[in-house]
Structure formats: structure tokens, C-alpha cells
PDB file of C-alpha atoms in Angstrom:
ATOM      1  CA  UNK A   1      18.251  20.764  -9.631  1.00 91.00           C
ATOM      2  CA  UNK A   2      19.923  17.536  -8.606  1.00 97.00           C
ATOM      3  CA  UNK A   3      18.669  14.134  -9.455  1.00 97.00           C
ATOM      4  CA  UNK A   4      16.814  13.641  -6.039  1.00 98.00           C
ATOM      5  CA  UNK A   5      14.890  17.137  -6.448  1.00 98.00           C
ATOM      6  CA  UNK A   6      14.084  15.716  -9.927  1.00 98.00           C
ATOM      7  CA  UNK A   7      13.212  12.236  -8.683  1.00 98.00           C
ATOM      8  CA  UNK A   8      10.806  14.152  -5.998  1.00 98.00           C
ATOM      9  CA  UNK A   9       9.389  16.772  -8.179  1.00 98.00           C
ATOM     10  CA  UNK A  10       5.776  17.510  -7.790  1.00 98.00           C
ATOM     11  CA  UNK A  11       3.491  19.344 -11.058  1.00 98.00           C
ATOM     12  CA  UNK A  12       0.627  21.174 -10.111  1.00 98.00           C
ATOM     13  CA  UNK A  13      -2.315  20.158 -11.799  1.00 98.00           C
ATOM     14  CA  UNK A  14      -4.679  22.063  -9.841  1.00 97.00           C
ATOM     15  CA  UNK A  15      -5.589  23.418  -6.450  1.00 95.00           C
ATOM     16  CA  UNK A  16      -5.894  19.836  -5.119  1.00 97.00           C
ATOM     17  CA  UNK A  17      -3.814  17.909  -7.452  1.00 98.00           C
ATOM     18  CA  UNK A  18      -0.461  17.168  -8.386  1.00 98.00           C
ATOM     19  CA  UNK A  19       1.450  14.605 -10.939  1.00 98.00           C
ATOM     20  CA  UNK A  20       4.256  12.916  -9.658  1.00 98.00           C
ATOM     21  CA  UNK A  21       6.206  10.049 -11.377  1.00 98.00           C
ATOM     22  CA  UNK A  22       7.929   7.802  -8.619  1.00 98.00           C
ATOM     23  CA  UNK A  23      11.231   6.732  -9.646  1.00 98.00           C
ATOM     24  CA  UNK A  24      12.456   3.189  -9.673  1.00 97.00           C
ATOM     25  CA  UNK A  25      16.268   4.173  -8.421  1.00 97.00           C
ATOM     26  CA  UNK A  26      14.238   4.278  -4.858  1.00 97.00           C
ATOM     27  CA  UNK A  27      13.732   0.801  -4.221  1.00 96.00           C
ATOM     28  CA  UNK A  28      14.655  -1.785  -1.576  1.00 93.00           C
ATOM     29  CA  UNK A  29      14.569  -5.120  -3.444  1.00 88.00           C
ATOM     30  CA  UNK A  30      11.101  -4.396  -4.957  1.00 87.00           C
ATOM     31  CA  UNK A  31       9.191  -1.952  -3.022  1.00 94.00           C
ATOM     32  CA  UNK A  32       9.897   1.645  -2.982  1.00 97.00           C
ATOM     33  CA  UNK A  33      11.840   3.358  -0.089  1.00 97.00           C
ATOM     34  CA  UNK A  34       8.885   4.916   2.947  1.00 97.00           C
ATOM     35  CA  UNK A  35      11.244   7.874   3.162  1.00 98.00           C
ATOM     36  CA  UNK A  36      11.281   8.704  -0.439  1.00 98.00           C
ATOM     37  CA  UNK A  37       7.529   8.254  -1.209  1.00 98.00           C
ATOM     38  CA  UNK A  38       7.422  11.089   1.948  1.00 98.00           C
ATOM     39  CA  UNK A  39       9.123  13.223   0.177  1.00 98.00           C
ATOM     40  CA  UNK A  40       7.219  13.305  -2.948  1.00 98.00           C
ATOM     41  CA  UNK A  41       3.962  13.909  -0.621  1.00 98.00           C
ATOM     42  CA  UNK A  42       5.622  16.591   0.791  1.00 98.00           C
ATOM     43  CA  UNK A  43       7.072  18.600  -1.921  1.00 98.00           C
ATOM     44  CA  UNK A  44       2.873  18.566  -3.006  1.00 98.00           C
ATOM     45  CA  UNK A  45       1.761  19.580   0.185  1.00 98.00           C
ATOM     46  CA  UNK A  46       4.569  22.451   0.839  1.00 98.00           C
ATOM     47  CA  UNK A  47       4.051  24.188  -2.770  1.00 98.00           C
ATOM     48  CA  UNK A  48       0.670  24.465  -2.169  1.00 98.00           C
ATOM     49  CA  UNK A  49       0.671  25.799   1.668  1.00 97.00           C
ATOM     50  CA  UNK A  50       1.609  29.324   2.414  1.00 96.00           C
ATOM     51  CA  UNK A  51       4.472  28.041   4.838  1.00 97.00           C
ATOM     52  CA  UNK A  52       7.790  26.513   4.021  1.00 97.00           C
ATOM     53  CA  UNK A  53       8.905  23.553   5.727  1.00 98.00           C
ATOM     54  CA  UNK A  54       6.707  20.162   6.661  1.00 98.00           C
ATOM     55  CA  UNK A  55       6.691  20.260  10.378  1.00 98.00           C
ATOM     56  CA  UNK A  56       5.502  17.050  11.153  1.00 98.00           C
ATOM     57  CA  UNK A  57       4.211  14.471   8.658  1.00 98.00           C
ATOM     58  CA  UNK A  58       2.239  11.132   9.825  1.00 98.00           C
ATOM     59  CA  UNK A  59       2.044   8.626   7.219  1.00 98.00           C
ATOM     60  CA  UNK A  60       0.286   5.168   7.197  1.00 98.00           C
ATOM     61  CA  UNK A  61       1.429   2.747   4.167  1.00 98.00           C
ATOM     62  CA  UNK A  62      -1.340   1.259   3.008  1.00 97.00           C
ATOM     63  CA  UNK A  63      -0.211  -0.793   0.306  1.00 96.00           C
ATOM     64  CA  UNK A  64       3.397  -0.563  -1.991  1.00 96.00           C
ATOM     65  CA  UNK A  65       2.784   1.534  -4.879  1.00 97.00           C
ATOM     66  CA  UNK A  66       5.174   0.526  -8.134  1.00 97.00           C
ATOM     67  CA  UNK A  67       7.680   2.918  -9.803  1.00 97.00           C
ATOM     68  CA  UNK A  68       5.769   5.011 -12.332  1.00 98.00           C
ATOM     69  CA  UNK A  69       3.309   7.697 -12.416  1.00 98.00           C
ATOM     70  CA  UNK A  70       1.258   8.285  -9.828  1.00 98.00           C
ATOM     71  CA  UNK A  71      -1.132  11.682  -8.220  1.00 98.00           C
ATOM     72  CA  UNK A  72      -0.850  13.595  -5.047  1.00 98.00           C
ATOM     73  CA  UNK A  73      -4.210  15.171  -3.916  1.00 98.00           C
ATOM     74  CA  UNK A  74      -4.226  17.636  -1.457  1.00 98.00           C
ATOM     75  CA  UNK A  75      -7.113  18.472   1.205  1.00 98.00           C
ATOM     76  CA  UNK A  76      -6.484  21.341   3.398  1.00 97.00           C
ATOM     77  CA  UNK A  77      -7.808  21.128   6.927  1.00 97.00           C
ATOM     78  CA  UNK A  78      -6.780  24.428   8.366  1.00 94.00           C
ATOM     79  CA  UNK A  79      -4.422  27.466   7.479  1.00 92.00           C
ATOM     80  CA  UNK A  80      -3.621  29.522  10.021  1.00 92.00           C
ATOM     81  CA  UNK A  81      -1.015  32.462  10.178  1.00 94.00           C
ATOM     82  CA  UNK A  82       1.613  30.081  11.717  1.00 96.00           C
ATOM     83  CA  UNK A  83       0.689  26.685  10.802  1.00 98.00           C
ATOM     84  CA  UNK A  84      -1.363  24.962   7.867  1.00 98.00           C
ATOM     85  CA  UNK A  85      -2.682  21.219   8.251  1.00 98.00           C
ATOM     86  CA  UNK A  86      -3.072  19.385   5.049  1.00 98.00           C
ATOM     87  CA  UNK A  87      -3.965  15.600   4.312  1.00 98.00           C
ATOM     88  CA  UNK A  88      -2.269  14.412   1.444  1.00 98.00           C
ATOM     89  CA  UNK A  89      -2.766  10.961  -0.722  1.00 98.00           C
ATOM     90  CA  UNK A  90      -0.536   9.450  -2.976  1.00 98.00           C
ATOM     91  CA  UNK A  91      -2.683   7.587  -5.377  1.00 98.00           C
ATOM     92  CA  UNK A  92      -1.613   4.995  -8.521  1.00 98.00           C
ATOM     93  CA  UNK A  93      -4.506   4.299 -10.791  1.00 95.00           C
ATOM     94  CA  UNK A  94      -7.308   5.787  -8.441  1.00 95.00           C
ATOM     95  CA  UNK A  95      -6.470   3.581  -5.544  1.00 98.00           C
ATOM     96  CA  UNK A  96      -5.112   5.021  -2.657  1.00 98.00           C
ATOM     97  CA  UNK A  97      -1.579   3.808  -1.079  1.00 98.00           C
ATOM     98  CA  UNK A  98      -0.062   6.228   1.077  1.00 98.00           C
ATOM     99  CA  UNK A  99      -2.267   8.362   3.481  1.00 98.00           C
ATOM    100  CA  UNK A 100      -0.444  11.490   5.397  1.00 98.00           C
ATOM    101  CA  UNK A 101      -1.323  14.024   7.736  1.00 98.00           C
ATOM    102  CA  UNK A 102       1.302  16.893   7.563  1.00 98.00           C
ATOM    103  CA  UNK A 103       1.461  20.698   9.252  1.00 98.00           C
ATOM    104  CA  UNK A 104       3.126  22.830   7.827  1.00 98.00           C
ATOM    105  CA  UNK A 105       4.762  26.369   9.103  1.00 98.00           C
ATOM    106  CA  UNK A 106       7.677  28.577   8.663  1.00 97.00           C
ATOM    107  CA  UNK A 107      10.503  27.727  10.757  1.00 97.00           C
ATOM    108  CA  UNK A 108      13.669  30.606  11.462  1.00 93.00           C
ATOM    109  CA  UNK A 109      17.051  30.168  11.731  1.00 86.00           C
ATOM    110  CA  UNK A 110      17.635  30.168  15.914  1.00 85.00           C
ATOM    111  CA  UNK A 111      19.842  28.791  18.595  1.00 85.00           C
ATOM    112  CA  UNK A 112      17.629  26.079  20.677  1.00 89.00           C
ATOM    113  CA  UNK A 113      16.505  27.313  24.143  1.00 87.00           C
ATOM    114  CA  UNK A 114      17.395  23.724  25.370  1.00 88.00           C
ATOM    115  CA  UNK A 115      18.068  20.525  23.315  1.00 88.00           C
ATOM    116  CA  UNK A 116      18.942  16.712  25.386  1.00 89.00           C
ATOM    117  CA  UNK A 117      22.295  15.188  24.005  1.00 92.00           C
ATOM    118  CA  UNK A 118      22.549  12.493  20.675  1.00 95.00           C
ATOM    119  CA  UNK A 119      21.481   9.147  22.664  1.00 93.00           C
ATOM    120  CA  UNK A 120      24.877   7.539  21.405  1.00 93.00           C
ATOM    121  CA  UNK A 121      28.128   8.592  20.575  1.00 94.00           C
ATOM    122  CA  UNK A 122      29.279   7.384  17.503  1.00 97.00           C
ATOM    123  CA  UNK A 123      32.948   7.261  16.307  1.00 97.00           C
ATOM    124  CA  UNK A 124      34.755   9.494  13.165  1.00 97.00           C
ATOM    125  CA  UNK A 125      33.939   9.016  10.126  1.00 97.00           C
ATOM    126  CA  UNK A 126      36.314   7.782   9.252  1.00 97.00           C
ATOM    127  CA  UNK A 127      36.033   4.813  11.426  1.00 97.00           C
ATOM    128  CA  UNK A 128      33.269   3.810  10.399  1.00 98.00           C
ATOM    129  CA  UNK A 129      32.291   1.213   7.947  1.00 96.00           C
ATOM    130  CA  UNK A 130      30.334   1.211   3.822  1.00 95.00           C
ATOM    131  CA  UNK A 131      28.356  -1.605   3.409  1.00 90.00           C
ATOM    132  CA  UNK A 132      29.144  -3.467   0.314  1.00 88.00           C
ATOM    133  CA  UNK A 133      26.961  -2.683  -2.813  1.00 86.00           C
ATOM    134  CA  UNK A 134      24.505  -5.256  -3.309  1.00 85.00           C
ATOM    135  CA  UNK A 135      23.882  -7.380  -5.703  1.00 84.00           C
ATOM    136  CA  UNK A 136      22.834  -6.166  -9.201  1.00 80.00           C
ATOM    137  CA  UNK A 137      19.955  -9.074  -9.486  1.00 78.00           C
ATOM    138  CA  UNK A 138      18.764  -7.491  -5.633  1.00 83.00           C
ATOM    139  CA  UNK A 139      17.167  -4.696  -6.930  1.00 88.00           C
ATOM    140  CA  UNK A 140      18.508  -2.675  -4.131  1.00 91.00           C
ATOM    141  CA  UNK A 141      18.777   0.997  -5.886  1.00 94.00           C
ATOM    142  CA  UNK A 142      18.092   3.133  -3.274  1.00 96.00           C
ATOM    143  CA  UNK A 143      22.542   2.412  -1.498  1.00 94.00           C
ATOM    144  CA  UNK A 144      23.678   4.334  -5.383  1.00 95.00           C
ATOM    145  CA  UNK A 145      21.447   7.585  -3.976  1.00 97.00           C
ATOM    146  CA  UNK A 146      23.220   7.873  -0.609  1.00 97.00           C
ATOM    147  CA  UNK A 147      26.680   7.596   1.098  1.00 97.00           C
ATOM    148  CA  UNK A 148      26.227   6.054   4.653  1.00 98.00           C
ATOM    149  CA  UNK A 149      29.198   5.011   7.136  1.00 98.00           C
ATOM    150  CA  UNK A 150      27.850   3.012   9.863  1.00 98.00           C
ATOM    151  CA  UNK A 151      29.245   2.334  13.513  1.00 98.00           C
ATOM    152  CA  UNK A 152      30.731  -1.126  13.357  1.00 97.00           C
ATOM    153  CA  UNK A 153      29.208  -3.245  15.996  1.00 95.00           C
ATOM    154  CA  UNK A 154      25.845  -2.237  14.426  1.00 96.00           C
ATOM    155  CA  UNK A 155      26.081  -3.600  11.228  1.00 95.00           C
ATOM    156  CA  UNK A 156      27.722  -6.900  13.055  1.00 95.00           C
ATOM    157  CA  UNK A 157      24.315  -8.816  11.615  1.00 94.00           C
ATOM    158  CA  UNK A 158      26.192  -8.994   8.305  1.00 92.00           C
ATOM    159  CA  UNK A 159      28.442 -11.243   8.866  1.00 92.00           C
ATOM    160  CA  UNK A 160      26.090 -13.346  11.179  1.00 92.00           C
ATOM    161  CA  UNK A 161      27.112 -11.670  14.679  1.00 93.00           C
ATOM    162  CA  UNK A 162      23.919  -9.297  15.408  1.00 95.00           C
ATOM    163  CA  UNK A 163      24.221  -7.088  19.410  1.00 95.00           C
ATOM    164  CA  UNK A 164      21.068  -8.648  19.707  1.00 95.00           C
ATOM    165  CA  UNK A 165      19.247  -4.942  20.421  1.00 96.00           C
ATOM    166  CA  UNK A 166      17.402  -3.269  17.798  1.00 97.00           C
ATOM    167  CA  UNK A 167      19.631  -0.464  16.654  1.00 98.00           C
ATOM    168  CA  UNK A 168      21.358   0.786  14.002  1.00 98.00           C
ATOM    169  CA  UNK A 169      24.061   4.069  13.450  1.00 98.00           C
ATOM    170  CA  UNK A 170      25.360   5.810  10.622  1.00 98.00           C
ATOM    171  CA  UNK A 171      26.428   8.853   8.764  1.00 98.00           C
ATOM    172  CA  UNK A 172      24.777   9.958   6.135  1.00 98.00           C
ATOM    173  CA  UNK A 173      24.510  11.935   2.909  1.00 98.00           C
ATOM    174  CA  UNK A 174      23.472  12.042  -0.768  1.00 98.00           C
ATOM    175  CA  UNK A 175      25.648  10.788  -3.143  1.00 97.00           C
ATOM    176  CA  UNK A 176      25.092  13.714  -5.092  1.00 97.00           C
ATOM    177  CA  UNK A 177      26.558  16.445  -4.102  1.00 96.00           C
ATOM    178  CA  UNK A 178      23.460  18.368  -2.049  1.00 97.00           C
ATOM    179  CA  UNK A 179      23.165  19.926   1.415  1.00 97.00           C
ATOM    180  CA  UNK A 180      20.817  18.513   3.341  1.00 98.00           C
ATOM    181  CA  UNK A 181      16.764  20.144   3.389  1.00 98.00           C
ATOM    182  CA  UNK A 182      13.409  18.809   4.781  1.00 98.00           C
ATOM    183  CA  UNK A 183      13.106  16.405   1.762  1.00 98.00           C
ATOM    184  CA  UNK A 184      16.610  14.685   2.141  1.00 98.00           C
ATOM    185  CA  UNK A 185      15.793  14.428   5.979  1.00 98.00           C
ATOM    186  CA  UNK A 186      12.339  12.576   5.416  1.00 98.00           C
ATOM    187  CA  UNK A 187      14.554  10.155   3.130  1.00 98.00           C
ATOM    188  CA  UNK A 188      17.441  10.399   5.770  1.00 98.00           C
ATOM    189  CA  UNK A 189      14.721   9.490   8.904  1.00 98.00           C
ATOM    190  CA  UNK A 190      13.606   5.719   6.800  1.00 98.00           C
ATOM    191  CA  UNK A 191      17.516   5.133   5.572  1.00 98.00           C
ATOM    192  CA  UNK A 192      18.457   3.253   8.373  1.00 97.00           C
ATOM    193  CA  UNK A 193      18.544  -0.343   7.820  1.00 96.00           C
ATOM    194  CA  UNK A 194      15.959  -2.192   9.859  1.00 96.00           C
ATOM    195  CA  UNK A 195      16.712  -2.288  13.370  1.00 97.00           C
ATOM    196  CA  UNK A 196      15.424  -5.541  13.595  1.00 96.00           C
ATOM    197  CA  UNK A 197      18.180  -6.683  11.758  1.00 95.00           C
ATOM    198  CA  UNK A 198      20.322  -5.931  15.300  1.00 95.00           C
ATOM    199  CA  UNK A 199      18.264  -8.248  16.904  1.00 94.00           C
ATOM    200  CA  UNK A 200      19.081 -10.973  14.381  1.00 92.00           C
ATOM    201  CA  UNK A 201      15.735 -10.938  12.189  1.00 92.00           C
ATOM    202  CA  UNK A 202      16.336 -10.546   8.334  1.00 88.00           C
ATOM    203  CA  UNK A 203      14.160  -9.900   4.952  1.00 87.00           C
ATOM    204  CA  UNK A 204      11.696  -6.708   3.754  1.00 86.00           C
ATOM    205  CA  UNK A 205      10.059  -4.872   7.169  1.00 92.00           C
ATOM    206  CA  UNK A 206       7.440  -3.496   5.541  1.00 93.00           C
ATOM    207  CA  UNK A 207       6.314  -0.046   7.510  1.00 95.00           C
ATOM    208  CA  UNK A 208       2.612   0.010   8.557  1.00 96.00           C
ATOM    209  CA  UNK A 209       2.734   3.756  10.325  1.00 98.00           C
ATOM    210  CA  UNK A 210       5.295   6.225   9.975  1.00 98.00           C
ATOM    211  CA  UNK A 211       5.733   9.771  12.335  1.00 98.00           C
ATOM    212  CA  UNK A 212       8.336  12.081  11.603  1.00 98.00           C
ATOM    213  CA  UNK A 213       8.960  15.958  12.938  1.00 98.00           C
ATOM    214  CA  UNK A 214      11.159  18.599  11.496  1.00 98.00           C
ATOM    215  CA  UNK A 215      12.904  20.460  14.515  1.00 98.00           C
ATOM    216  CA  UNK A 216      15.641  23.052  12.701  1.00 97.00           C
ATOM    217  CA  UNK A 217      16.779  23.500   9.316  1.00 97.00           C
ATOM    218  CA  UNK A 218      19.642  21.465   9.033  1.00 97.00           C
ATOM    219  CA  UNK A 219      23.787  22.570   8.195  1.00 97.00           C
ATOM    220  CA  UNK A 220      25.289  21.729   5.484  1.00 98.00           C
ATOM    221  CA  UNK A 221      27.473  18.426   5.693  1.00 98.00           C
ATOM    222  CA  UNK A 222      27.206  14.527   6.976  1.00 98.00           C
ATOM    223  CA  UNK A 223      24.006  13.458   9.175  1.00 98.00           C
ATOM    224  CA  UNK A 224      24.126  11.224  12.313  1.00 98.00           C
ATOM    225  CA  UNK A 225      21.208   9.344  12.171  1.00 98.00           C
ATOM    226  CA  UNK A 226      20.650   7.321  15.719  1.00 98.00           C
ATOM    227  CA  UNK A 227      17.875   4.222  15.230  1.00 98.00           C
ATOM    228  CA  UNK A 228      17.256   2.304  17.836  1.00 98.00           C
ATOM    229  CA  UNK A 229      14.122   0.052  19.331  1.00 97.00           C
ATOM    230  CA  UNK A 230      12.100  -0.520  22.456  1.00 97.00           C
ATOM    231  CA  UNK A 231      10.609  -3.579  21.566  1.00 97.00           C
ATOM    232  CA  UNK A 232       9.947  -6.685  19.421  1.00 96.00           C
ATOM    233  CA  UNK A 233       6.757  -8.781  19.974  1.00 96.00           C
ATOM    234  CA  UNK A 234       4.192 -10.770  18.039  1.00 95.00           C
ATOM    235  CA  UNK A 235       5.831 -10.032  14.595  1.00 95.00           C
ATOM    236  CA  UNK A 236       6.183  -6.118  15.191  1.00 97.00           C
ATOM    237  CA  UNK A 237       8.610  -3.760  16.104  1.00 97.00           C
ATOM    238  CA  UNK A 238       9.162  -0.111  16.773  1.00 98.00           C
ATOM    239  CA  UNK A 239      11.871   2.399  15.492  1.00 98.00           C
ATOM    240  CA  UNK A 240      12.737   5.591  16.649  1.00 98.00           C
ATOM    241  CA  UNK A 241      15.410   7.868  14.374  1.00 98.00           C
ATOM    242  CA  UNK A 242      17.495  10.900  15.659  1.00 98.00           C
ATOM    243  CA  UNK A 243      19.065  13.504  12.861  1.00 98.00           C
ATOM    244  CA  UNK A 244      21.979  15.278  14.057  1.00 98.00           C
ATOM    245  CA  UNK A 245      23.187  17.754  11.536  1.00 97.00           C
ATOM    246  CA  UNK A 246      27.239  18.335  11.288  1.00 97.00           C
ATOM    247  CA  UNK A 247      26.808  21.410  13.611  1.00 95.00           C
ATOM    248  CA  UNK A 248      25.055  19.146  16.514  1.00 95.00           C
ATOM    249  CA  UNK A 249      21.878  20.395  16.241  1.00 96.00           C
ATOM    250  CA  UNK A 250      18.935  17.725  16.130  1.00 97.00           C
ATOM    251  CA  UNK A 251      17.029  18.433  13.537  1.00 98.00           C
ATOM    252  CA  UNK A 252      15.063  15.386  12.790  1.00 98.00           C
ATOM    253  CA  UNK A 253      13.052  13.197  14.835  1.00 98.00           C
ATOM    254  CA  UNK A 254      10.982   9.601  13.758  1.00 98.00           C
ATOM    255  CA  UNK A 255       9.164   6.971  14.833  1.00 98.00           C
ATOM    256  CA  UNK A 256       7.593   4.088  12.782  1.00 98.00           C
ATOM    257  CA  UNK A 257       5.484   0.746  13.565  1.00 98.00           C
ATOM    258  CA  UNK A 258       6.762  -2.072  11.097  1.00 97.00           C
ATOM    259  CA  UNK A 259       6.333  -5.946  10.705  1.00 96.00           C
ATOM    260  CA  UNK A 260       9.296  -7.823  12.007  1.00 94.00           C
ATOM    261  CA  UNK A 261      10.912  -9.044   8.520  1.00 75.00           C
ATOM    262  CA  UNK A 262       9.730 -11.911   6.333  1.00 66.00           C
ATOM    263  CA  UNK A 263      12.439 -13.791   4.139  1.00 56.00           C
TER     264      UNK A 263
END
């Protein structure tokens, strides 16, 4: 078990509720990574459907729960023989702070009968470019869990030289050694920085809605995740993610409403 299936785990309590214990080396200056709070929903929700893998998930972030421990209960909607629909809600102290719709089903090992081409090319690996570690006193924990190399001209924002467009590219993995699965993608699909932060805003974009889907069970290796926007208005913006897996397969797609960052 490595340190992000520990920091995920789920215990069964009963039928319709599980313990969970959100870990603090998740955070983004306070709050806890969206991506990460998924994936503790949805290690709950699989365990207790008869499918495998989490489909597609729909999460709305109510409020920012605190590291700590904190209950997943389960009510299932349907279970059918190919797909199970489940609401799950993480909850700290009886109060609710994560609400998620997720279907569940078993998916197989198969060649696409058609997939589109990654929406941007991005350039080797090794051309592309670690952001420096934060700041101790930044509370940024969640950059020591992953290993991402980002295409330069998107990251141009640090040094005061944003595109201007609401994008964002990188490759990415887990700093532990672990090949990507459905819980490392729901992490992978929120990783990005904001792609606000293209456009030259700055400061915590706090998620209000959050879609993801599953499409294939992903190779082992780096991820390409693709971000990018369509627009920014009245103190909102969209994201959409693409996860490429290192055979070219997309295997992960996202899209989230957030605030436009404060700070």
C-alpha cells in the first residue's frame, strides 16, 4: 500500500458508512486539494458497489473541510447489472461539505472504436520545466505528493509574463513510486494549477462544482494532463482537463466551475 492508498483509505463502518481521516499532506496553502477529497469519496463508494471503477463522479464543494477525521455515507440510487449510481457525502462533525453523485461500472481492457487527438502537443519531458518547491511557511503540501513537468510558456505567470489564455500543461505522476488507477486520476484531473493563473489572476480558486469521467484504465507511466478555459467573467471561470496516459489513450476527462482567485 503506498502512502496515497493510505492517505485515501476508506473503513467500513456499515452498509452506509465509512471512516475516513483526511490527511493534511493534501493541502494548497490551507484548504485541502478537490481532487484528493474525490478520491476518498470514491474509494467509499467503489468498495461498497458491485462494480469496479467510478465512471463518472459530480461533486459540488460546499464548504472546505480541515485535515482530520471525517465520514463518508453512502446512499445507493440504483444498481443495475452494468452500472450502480450512488450519492456519496463527506461529512466533518455532522455537517455536510462535499456532495457527489458517482456511477459506477466495470470497465474492460479494449482498443477505442474512435478517440479525437490530445488538444495540444506538448514537448519531451524532458523539456519541460519543475516548479520550484514552495515555501515551507505556504503550507503548500500537496507539490511533495506528485512530480509534474509543465510546458514552459504555461507556467510563464511565474515570473510575471502570463499567455494571457486560461491554460495550463504538464506531466504528471506520484512521487511515490505507483502506476496510475482511478484514484490517482481524480487527484491527477484537479492537479493542474489554476488556469486562471494564464490569464494573469493569482491567489486560492476555490472550486464550486466539479465533473469528472473515467474513459479507460490507464498504462503505467507519466500523464499528460491538458487544462485549458473558455471563459472568465464576473469573478468565475471554467476548466476543462484531458488525461492522456503514456500509451496515448485518453483516459480522463474534467470539467469544474471555480471563483476567479482572491489574494
Amino acid at each position: 500500500m503506498t502512502k496515497f492508498d493510505e492517505a485515501t483509505q476508506a473503513i467500513r463502518v456499515d452498509e452506509t458508512t465509512y471512516d475516513v481521516c483526511l490527511d493534511p499532506g493534501y493541502s494548497i496553502g490551507g484548504p485541502l486539494n478537490g481532487g484528493y477529497l474525490m478520491a476518498v469519496l470514491l474509494r467509499a463508494v467503489v468498495d461498497a458497489s458491485p462494480h469496479d471503477h467510478p465512471v463518472t463522479t459530480g461533486a459540488q464543494f460546499l464548504r472546505a473541510p480541515r485535515p482530520g477525521p471525517a465520514q463518508v455515507r453512502l446512499e445507493q440510487i440504483k444498481a443495475g447489472r452494468t452500472a450502480a449510481m450512488t450519492r456519496a457525502t463527506l461529512l466533518q462533525d455532522g455537517t455536510s461539505f462535499i456532495e457527489t453523485l458517482v456511477t459506477t461500472a466495470t470497465l474492460g481492457d479494449v482498443t477505442p472504436d474512435w478517440t479525437d487527438r490530445p488538444s495540444a502537443v506538448m514537448p519531451p519531458v524532458e523539456q519541460c520545466v519543475v516548479l520550484p518547491a514552495p515555501k515551507p511557511e505556504s503550507n503548500m503540501t500537496l507539490n511533495a505528493q506528485m512530480e509534474m513537468a509543465f510546458d514552459p510558456p504555461t507556467i510563464g505567470w511565474l515570473d510575471g509574463n502570463p499567455t494571457g489564455r486560461p491554460e495550463a500543461r504538464a506531466y504528471f505522476r506520484m512521487a511515490e513510486p505507483q502506476d496510475p488507477d482511478p484514484y490517482v486520476l481524480a487527484l491527477a484531473v484537479d492537479a493542474l494549477p489554476p488556469v486562471v493563473f494564464s490569464a494573469g489572476a493569482r491567489g486560492w480558486a476555490p472550486t464550486v462544482d466539479l465533473t469528472w469521467h473515467l474513459r479507460a484504465l490507464p498504462a503505467p507511466g507519466w500523464l499528460t494532463l491538458l487544462g485549458s478555459g473558455r471563459m472568465i467573467s464576473d469573478g468565475w471561470f471554467d476548466e476543462e482537463v484531458e488525461v492522456w496516459d503514456s500509451a496515448g489513450r485518453l483516459v480522463a476527462q474534467s470539467r469544474q466551475l471555480a471563483r476567479v482567485g482572491r489574494g
